[in-house]
Coordinates of C-alpha atoms in Angstrom, one line a residue:
X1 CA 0.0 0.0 0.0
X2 CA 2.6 2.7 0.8
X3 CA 4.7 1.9 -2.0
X4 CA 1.7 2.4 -3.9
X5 CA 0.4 6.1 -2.7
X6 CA 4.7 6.7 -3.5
X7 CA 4.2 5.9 -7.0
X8 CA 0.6 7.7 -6.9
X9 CA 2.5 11.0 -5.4
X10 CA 5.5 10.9 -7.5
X11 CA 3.6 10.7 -10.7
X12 CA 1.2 13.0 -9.5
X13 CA 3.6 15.6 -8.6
X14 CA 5.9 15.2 -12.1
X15 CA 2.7 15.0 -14.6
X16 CA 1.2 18.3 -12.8
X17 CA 4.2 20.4 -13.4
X18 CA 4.8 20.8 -9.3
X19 CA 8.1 19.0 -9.0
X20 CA 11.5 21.0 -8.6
X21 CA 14.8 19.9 -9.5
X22 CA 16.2 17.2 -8.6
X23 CA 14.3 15.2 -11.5
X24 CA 12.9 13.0 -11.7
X25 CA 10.8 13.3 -7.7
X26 CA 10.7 9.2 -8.1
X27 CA 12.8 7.5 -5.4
X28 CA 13.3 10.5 -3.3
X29 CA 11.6 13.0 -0.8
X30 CA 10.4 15.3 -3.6
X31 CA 10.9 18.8 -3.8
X32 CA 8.2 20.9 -4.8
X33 CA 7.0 24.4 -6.2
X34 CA 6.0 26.6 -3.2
X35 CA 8.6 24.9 -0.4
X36 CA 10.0 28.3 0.2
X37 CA 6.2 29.5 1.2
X38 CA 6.1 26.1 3.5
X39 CA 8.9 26.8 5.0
X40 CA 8.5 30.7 5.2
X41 CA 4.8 29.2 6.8
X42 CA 7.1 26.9 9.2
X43 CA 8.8 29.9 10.9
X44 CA 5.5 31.7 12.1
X45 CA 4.4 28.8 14.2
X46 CA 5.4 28.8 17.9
X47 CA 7.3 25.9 17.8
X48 CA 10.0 27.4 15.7
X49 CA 10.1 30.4 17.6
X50 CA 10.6 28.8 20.7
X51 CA 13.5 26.2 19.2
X52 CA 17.3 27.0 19.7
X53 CA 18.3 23.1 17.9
X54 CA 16.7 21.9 14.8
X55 CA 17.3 18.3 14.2
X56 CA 16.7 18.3 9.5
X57 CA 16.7 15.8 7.2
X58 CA 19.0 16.7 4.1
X59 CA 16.4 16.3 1.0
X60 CA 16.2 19.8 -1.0
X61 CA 12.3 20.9 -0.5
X62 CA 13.9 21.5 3.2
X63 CA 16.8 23.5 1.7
X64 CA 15.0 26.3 2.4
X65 CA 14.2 25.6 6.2
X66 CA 17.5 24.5 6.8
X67 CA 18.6 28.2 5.4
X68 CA 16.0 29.8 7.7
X69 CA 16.5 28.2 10.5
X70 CA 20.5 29.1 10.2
X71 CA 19.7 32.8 9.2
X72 CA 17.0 32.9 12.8
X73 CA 20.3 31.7 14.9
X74 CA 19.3 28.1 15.3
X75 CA 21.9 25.0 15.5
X76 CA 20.9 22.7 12.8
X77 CA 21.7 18.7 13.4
X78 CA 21.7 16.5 10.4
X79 CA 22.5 12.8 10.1
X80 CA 25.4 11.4 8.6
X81 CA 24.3 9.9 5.3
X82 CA 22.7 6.0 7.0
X83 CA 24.3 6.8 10.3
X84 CA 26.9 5.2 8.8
X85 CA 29.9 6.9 10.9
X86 CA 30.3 7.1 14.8
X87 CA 30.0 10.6 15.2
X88 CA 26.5 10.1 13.2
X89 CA 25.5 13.7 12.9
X90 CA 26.6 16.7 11.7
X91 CA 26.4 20.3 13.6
X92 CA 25.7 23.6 11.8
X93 CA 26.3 26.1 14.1
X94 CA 25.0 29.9 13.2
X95 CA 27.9 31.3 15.3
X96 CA 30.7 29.5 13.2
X97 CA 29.9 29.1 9.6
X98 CA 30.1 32.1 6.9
X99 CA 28.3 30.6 4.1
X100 CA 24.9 29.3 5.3
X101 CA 23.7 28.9 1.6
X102 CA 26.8 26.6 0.9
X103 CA 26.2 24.5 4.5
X104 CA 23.1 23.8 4.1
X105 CA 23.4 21.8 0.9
X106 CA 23.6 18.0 1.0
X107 CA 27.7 18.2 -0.1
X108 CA 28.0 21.7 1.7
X109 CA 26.9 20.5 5.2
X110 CA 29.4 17.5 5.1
X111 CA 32.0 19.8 3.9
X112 CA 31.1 22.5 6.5
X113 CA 29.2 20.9 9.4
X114 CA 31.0 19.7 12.3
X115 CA 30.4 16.5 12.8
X116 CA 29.8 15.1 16.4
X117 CA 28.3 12.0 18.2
X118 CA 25.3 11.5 19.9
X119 CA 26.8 12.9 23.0
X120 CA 27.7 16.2 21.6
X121 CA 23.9 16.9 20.3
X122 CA 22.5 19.4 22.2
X123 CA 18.4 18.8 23.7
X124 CA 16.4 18.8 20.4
X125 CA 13.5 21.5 20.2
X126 CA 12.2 20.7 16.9
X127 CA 12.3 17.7 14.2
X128 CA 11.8 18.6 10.4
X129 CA 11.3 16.0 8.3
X130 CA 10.7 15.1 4.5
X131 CA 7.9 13.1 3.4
X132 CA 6.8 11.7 -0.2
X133 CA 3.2 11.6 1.4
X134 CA 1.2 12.4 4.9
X135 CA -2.4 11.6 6.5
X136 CA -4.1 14.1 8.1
X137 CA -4.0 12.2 11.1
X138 CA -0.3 12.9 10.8
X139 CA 0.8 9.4 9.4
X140 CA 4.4 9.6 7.5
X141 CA 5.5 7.9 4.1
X142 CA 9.1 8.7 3.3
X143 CA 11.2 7.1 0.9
X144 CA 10.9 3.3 2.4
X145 CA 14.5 3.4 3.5
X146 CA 13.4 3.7 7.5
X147 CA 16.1 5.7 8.4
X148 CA 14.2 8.9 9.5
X149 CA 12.5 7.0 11.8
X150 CA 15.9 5.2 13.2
X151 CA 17.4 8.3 13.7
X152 CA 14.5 9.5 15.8
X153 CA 14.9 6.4 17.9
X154 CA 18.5 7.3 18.4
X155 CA 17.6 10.8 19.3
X156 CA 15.6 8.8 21.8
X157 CA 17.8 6.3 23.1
X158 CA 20.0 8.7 24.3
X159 CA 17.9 11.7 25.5
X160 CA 18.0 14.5 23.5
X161 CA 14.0 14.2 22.4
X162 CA 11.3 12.9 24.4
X163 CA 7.1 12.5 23.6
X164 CA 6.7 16.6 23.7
X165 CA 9.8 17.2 21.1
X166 CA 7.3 18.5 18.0
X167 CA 8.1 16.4 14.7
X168 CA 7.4 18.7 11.7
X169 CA 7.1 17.9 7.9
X170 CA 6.7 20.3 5.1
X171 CA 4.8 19.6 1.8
X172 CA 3.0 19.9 -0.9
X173 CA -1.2 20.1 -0.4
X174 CA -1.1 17.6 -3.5
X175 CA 1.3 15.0 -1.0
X176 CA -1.6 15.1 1.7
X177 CA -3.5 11.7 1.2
X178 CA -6.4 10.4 2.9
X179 CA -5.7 6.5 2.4
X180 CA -5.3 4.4 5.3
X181 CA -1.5 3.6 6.2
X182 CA -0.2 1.1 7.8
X183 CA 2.3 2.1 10.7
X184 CA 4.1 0.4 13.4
X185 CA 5.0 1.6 16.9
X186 CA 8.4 2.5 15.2
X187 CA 7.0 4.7 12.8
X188 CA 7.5 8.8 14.1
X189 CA 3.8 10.5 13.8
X190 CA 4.0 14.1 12.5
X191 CA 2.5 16.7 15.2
X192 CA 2.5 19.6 12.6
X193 CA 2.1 19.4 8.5
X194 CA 2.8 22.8 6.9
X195 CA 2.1 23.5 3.0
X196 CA 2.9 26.5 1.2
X197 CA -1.1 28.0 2.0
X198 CA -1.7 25.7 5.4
X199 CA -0.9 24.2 8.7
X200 CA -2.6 21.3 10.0
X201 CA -2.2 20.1 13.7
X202 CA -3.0 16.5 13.0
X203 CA -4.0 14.9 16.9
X204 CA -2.1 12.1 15.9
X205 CA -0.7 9.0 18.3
X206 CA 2.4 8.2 19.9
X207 CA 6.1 8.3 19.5
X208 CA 8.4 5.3 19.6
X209 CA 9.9 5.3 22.7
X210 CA 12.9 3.9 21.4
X211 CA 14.5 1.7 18.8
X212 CA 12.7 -1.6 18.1
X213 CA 15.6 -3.8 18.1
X214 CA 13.6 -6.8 16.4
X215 CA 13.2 -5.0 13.7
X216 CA 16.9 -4.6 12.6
X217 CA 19.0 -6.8 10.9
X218 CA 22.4 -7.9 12.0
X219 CA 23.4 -6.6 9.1
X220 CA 22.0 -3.4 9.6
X221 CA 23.7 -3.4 13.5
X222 CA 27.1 -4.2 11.6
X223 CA 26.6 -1.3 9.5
X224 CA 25.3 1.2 11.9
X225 CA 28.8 1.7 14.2
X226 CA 25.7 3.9 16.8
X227 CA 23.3 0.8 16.9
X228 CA 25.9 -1.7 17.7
X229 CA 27.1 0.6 20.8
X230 CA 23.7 0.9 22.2
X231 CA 23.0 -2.6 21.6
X232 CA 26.0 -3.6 23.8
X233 CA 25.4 -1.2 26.4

């Protein structure tokens, strides 16, 4: 079913003429016409006014929050490509960095970022995240890869968000669905879905409280350096 509403969105979004570079939106979190607006939309809510650390995914349609939230004196945390590294995340700090436009990029924040582990993360205010789709009961469909949600549960593992941390997404209005998806107690529920023209508060469920570790492959622990230390701790 999800992998269906994917194809459904993607098409959707390249046949309408919505879609932004990269091309083609298949396979990815798709950017979109109007993500500046959604993210412009983002910064009026209290929740961004009261953060200090952003935790963003690195997908383009939340270039332009990652930008914002530089240019508004926020920290921004971004994972490590697959938390494939030890020091898993990668700081962009407002008070350090010259270029924000150049850090915030996908090869610009690796370049620029400093990157840190778990235990140098500061108390996450707000999560942004990319979706290909999103309920209005605040259900997620990303890319299929499950690694937003993993780095969530690491977040969570170690402290630095808890049930009140607001998870945000940004979208297109054409990317809200109203087909019933199936989720998991691992899957992250988003508290706040903001288009270019509106913000919906979905009343959503729970958060994981944690990572599922039945639902991870040893081969997944031996690639994930983070995932194998928590195991063993």
């Amino acid at each position: 079913m999800k992998e269906q509403i994917r194809e459904r969105i993607w098409d959707d979004l390249e046949e309408s003429g919505i879609a932004r570079f990269p091309f083609p939106p298949h396979g990815r979190i798709p950017n979109f016409a109007g993500a500046d607006d959604a993210a412009d939309r983002l910064a009026d809510q209290p929740e961004w006014a009261a953060a200090t650390a952003i935790k963003a995914n690195p997908d383009a349609p939340q270039l332009p929050v990652r930008r914002r939230a530089l240019r508004n004196g926020k920290t921004v945390y971004m994972a490590v490509p697959r938390l494939r590294d030890e020091r898993c995340f990668l700081k962009l700090d407002p008070d350090t960095l010259e270029n924000y436009d150049a850090a915030t990029t996908v090869s610009g924040s690796s370049e620029h970022g400093e990157q840190v582990g778990p235990e140098a993360v500061e108390e996450i205010d707000l999560i942004v995240s990319g979706s290909v789709a999103v309920t209005a009961d605040g259900d997620r469909i990303g890319k299929g890869e499950g690694y937003s949600d993993l780095e969530y549960a690491v977040l969570r593992e170690f402290g630095l968000v808890d049930e009140s941390t607001t998870v945000a997404t940004t979208v297109h209005d054409r990317q809200l669905v109203d087909d019933e998806v199936d989720t998991g107690e691992h899957d992250v529920s988003m508290d706040l879905i903001v288009t270019p023209d509106d913000v919906h508060r979905p009343d959503g469920g729970g958060q994981p409280d944690g990572i599922d570790w039945e639902l991870l492959s040893e081969e997944r622990l031996e690639e994930i350096p983070v995932l194998k230390r928590l195991r063993e701790r």
